[in-house]
Amino acid sequence: EQQPLKAIITNTNEVWDTEWNRAQILQYFSTYFNEGVAPGGFLWGPGFYAPYRSPQIFSEYLDPSGLDAVLVPIEGTNLTTALLNGTTVDNPSFGVVAGQRVEILLLNTNADIT
């Protein structure tokens, strides 16, 4: 059996309080704002100023409440983390092929890092 690919995604936004912040992660999954758009097709994400090619690469559905539900704070810090799992879909615009399992560690800094 093929082992899952492991990836780390960081979100360095100061706060986790807008639809746009969540869309930065959700756009890689099947979600409410890319319904009916083929991976690699053009979409207009929430809070984005122009349409762009859908970077959806995972078949699993994830919405804002589902994403928020898996966030875990790291005690004594501003950090929150989440472990996400996905299985890739074909996205010819980004050279992604279907069938690869991926384990994702999401790190939210929730602090100004500049």
PDB file of C-alpha atoms in Angstrom:
ATOM      1  CA  GLU A   1       0.000   0.000   0.000  1.00  0.00           C
ATOM      2  CA  GLN A   2       1.240   3.450  -0.924  1.00  0.00           C
ATOM      3  CA  GLN A   3       2.217   5.593   2.060  1.00  0.00           C
ATOM      4  CA  PRO A   4       0.575   9.019   2.326  1.00  0.00           C
ATOM      5  CA  LEU A   5       2.517  12.098   1.366  1.00  0.00           C
ATOM      6  CA  LYS A   6       2.957  14.426   4.348  1.00  0.00           C
ATOM      7  CA  ALA A   7       2.702  18.189   3.954  1.00  0.00           C
ATOM      8  CA  ILE A   8       2.780  21.254   6.176  1.00  0.00           C
ATOM      9  CA  ILE A   9       0.698  24.337   5.359  1.00  0.00           C
ATOM     10  CA  THR A  10       1.288  27.537   7.298  1.00  0.00           C
ATOM     11  CA  ASN A  11      -1.125  30.408   7.673  1.00  0.00           C
ATOM     12  CA  THR A  12       0.753  33.475   8.873  1.00  0.00           C
ATOM     13  CA  ASN A  13      -2.247  35.809   9.077  1.00  0.00           C
ATOM     14  CA  GLU A  14      -2.514  37.712  12.329  1.00  0.00           C
ATOM     15  CA  VAL A  15      -6.038  36.503  13.081  1.00  0.00           C
ATOM     16  CA  TRP A  16      -8.225  33.594  12.015  1.00  0.00           C
ATOM     17  CA  ASP A  17     -11.439  35.540  11.744  1.00  0.00           C
ATOM     18  CA  THR A  18     -12.376  36.086   8.119  1.00  0.00           C
ATOM     19  CA  GLU A  19     -13.861  34.048   5.328  1.00  0.00           C
ATOM     20  CA  TRP A  20     -10.826  34.973   3.225  1.00  0.00           C
ATOM     21  CA  ASN A  21      -8.422  33.419   5.781  1.00  0.00           C
ATOM     22  CA  ARG A  22     -10.356  30.151   5.773  1.00  0.00           C
ATOM     23  CA  ALA A  23     -10.640  30.198   1.970  1.00  0.00           C
ATOM     24  CA  GLN A  24      -6.839  30.090   1.776  1.00  0.00           C
ATOM     25  CA  ILE A  25      -7.066  26.500   3.054  1.00  0.00           C
ATOM     26  CA  LEU A  26     -10.533  25.478   1.844  1.00  0.00           C
ATOM     27  CA  GLN A  27      -9.701  26.208  -1.815  1.00  0.00           C
ATOM     28  CA  TYR A  28      -7.585  23.037  -1.945  1.00  0.00           C
ATOM     29  CA  PHE A  29     -10.611  20.899  -0.981  1.00  0.00           C
ATOM     30  CA  SER A  30     -14.083  20.432  -2.380  1.00  0.00           C
ATOM     31  CA  THR A  31     -15.980  23.284  -0.710  1.00  0.00           C
ATOM     32  CA  TYR A  32     -18.991  25.554  -1.008  1.00  0.00           C
ATOM     33  CA  PHE A  33     -17.359  28.141  -3.283  1.00  0.00           C
ATOM     34  CA  ASN A  34     -15.906  25.736  -5.856  1.00  0.00           C
ATOM     35  CA  GLU A  35     -19.043  23.615  -6.374  1.00  0.00           C
ATOM     36  CA  GLY A  36     -19.605  23.125 -10.086  1.00  0.00           C
ATOM     37  CA  VAL A  37     -16.079  24.274 -10.967  1.00  0.00           C
ATOM     38  CA  ALA A  38     -13.703  21.616 -12.245  1.00  0.00           C
ATOM     39  CA  PRO A  39     -10.294  21.571 -10.537  1.00  0.00           C
ATOM     40  CA  GLY A  40      -8.193  23.957 -12.604  1.00  0.00           C
ATOM     41  CA  GLY A  41     -11.258  25.801 -13.916  1.00  0.00           C
ATOM     42  CA  PHE A  42     -11.833  29.461 -13.118  1.00  0.00           C
ATOM     43  CA  LEU A  43     -13.540  30.470  -9.882  1.00  0.00           C
ATOM     44  CA  TRP A  44     -14.003  33.576  -7.784  1.00  0.00           C
ATOM     45  CA  GLY A  45     -13.192  32.777  -4.163  1.00  0.00           C
ATOM     46  CA  PRO A  46     -14.625  34.722  -1.225  1.00  0.00           C
ATOM     47  CA  GLY A  47     -12.626  37.861  -0.513  1.00  0.00           C
ATOM     48  CA  PHE A  48     -10.574  37.490  -3.704  1.00  0.00           C
ATOM     49  CA  TYR A  49     -10.383  40.466  -6.057  1.00  0.00           C
ATOM     50  CA  ALA A  50     -10.283  38.545  -9.328  1.00  0.00           C
ATOM     51  CA  PRO A  51     -11.124  35.091 -10.676  1.00  0.00           C
ATOM     52  CA  TYR A  52      -8.330  32.530 -10.651  1.00  0.00           C
ATOM     53  CA  ARG A  53      -7.767  28.898 -11.548  1.00  0.00           C
ATOM     54  CA  SER A  54      -9.162  26.550  -8.941  1.00  0.00           C
ATOM     55  CA  PRO A  55      -6.285  25.029  -6.970  1.00  0.00           C
ATOM     56  CA  GLN A  56      -8.553  22.227  -5.709  1.00  0.00           C
ATOM     57  CA  ILE A  57      -6.428  19.125  -5.353  1.00  0.00           C
ATOM     58  CA  PHE A  58      -8.375  17.080  -2.768  1.00  0.00           C
ATOM     59  CA  SER A  59     -11.663  15.215  -3.234  1.00  0.00           C
ATOM     60  CA  GLU A  60     -12.801  15.536   0.378  1.00  0.00           C
ATOM     61  CA  TYR A  61     -15.396  18.178   1.273  1.00  0.00           C
ATOM     62  CA  LEU A  62     -14.405  20.786   3.859  1.00  0.00           C
ATOM     63  CA  ASP A  63     -16.312  23.902   4.878  1.00  0.00           C
ATOM     64  CA  PRO A  64     -15.526  26.701   7.370  1.00  0.00           C
ATOM     65  CA  SER A  65     -17.256  25.056  10.340  1.00  0.00           C
ATOM     66  CA  GLY A  66     -15.571  21.717   9.606  1.00  0.00           C
ATOM     67  CA  LEU A  67     -12.175  23.401   9.419  1.00  0.00           C
ATOM     68  CA  ASP A  68     -12.738  25.356  12.632  1.00  0.00           C
ATOM     69  CA  ALA A  69     -13.874  22.167  14.405  1.00  0.00           C
ATOM     70  CA  VAL A  70     -10.515  20.436  13.916  1.00  0.00           C
ATOM     71  CA  LEU A  71      -8.319  23.344  15.063  1.00  0.00           C
ATOM     72  CA  VAL A  72      -6.456  22.673  18.296  1.00  0.00           C
ATOM     73  CA  PRO A  73      -4.730  25.456  20.266  1.00  0.00           C
ATOM     74  CA  ILE A  74      -1.155  24.949  21.428  1.00  0.00           C
ATOM     75  CA  GLU A  75      -1.157  25.926  25.089  1.00  0.00           C
ATOM     76  CA  GLY A  76       0.953  28.936  26.007  1.00  0.00           C
ATOM     77  CA  THR A  77       1.122  30.235  22.404  1.00  0.00           C
ATOM     78  CA  ASN A  78      -1.055  31.925  19.793  1.00  0.00           C
ATOM     79  CA  LEU A  79      -0.659  28.871  17.532  1.00  0.00           C
ATOM     80  CA  THR A  80      -3.439  26.562  16.457  1.00  0.00           C
ATOM     81  CA  THR A  81      -2.979  23.359  14.488  1.00  0.00           C
ATOM     82  CA  ALA A  82      -5.132  20.931  12.547  1.00  0.00           C
ATOM     83  CA  LEU A  83      -4.483  17.535  11.011  1.00  0.00           C
ATOM     84  CA  LEU A  84      -6.262  17.158   7.686  1.00  0.00           C
ATOM     85  CA  ASN A  85      -6.408  14.240   5.266  1.00  0.00           C
ATOM     86  CA  GLY A  86      -6.995  14.371   1.553  1.00  0.00           C
ATOM     87  CA  THR A  87      -6.911  12.262  -1.570  1.00  0.00           C
ATOM     88  CA  THR A  88      -5.800  14.039  -4.729  1.00  0.00           C
ATOM     89  CA  VAL A  89      -8.008  14.626  -7.756  1.00  0.00           C
ATOM     90  CA  ASP A  90      -6.868  15.323 -11.296  1.00  0.00           C
ATOM     91  CA  ASN A  91      -6.079  19.024 -11.683  1.00  0.00           C
ATOM     92  CA  PRO A  92      -4.358  19.418 -15.065  1.00  0.00           C
ATOM     93  CA  SER A  93      -3.737  23.147 -14.539  1.00  0.00           C
ATOM     94  CA  PHE A  94      -1.386  22.328 -11.670  1.00  0.00           C
ATOM     95  CA  GLY A  95      -0.088  18.939 -12.835  1.00  0.00           C
ATOM     96  CA  VAL A  96      -1.816  17.019 -10.032  1.00  0.00           C
ATOM     97  CA  VAL A  97      -2.978  13.454 -10.661  1.00  0.00           C
ATOM     98  CA  ALA A  98      -5.699  11.629  -8.757  1.00  0.00           C
ATOM     99  CA  GLY A  99      -5.182   8.977  -6.112  1.00  0.00           C
ATOM    100  CA  GLN A 100      -2.396  10.204  -3.816  1.00  0.00           C
ATOM    101  CA  ARG A 101      -3.292  10.197  -0.120  1.00  0.00           C
ATOM    102  CA  VAL A 102      -1.954  13.240   1.745  1.00  0.00           C
ATOM    103  CA  GLU A 103      -1.716  14.016   5.464  1.00  0.00           C
ATOM    104  CA  ILE A 104      -1.630  17.775   6.060  1.00  0.00           C
ATOM    105  CA  LEU A 105      -0.498  19.608   9.179  1.00  0.00           C
ATOM    106  CA  LEU A 106      -1.991  23.114   9.228  1.00  0.00           C
ATOM    107  CA  LEU A 107      -0.160  25.649  11.399  1.00  0.00           C
ATOM    108  CA  ASN A 108      -1.880  28.966  12.121  1.00  0.00           C
ATOM    109  CA  THR A 109       0.437  31.509  13.729  1.00  0.00           C
ATOM    110  CA  ASN A 110      -2.376  33.906  14.721  1.00  0.00           C
ATOM    111  CA  ALA A 111       0.262  36.594  15.239  1.00  0.00           C
ATOM    112  CA  ASP A 112       1.942  39.356  13.283  1.00  0.00           C
ATOM    113  CA  ILE A 113       5.235  37.835  12.135  1.00  0.00           C
ATOM    114  CA  THR A 114       6.616  40.896  10.352  1.00  0.00           C
TER     115      THR A 114
END
